[in-house]
Phi, psi and omega in degrees: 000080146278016185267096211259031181269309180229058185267111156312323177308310208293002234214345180229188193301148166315149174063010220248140175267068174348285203300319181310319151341268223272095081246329164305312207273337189269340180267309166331304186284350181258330191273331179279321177296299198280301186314346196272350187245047124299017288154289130011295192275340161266353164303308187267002165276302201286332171283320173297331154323326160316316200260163179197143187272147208220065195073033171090009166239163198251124200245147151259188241231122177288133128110026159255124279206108189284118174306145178313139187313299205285002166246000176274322175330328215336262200255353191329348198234093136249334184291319176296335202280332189270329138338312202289323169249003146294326157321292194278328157313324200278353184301324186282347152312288192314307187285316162272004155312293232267348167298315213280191191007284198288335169069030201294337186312324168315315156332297190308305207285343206268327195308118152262013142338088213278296192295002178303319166295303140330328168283314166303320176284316192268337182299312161273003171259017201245329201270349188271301166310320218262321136326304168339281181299332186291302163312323207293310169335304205268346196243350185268297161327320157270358196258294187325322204271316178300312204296306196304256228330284187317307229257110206303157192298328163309326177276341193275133172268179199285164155083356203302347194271330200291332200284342185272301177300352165286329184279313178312317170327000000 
């Protein structure tokens, strides 16, 4: 990494092995994605359910009623939020780094930079957390967006946007 625009050290505790962090953060994001495209798979059961074969064609079903975005939705984004505070966890570690072996916190206090230690602790777990939450965000937008597209406007009850946010309440 010499590129010092996405050097990270610059960004952790003295002596600290970034890349382990940032593979920690990255398996956490990956692992929150594929859980989130189970979502996928109660969309198109519940959809298909609309329908019914008719000579070899897919008829829909009068008067059947696609279940609301937030309950095909269920918990599919909970994993970044819980991402999101493993993030956040790793802040009293970062700060007790600067205790152990090397004692590097002596530095720190000598530094005249006040907030340098504090910048070194909170930035990538703050900055980890806050993509976390943003996709969870950026993917409820597209998963919303799939459902209106996919869903025929007859089957859909009214209100699905008003309906995400009484629950986010």
């Amino acid at each position: 990494m010499n590129n010092k625009r996405f050097d990270l050290t610059r960004h952790a505790p003295l002596g600290m092995n970034v890349n382990s962090q940032f593979t920690t953060y990255i398996t956490l994001f990956v692992l929150a994605t594929l859980y989130s495209f189970f979502y996928f798979n109660r969309f198109s059961n519940h959809l298909e359910w609309l329908y019914e074969w008719s000579r070899s064609a897919k008829v829909l079903i009068e008067g059947a009623v696609m279940p609301d975005f937030v309950e095909l939705l269920e918990d599919a984004l909970t994993w970044f939020w819980a991402a999101a505070g493993v993030c956040l966890l790793q802040i009293p570690f970062n700060y007790r780094h600067h205790y152990r072996e090397t004692k590097s916190i002596y530095l720190m206090k000598r530094l005249p930079k006040k907030f340098e230690l504090h910048r070194r602790c909170l930035t990538l777990p703050i900055l980890g957390a806050g993509i976390m939450v943003l996709f969870s965000f950026v993917l409820l937008l597209l998963y919303f967006w799939y459902y209106m597209a996919k869903v025929p406007s007859q089957c859909m009850q009214p209100d699905q946007w008003a309906k995400i946010w009484s629950v986010l309440r």
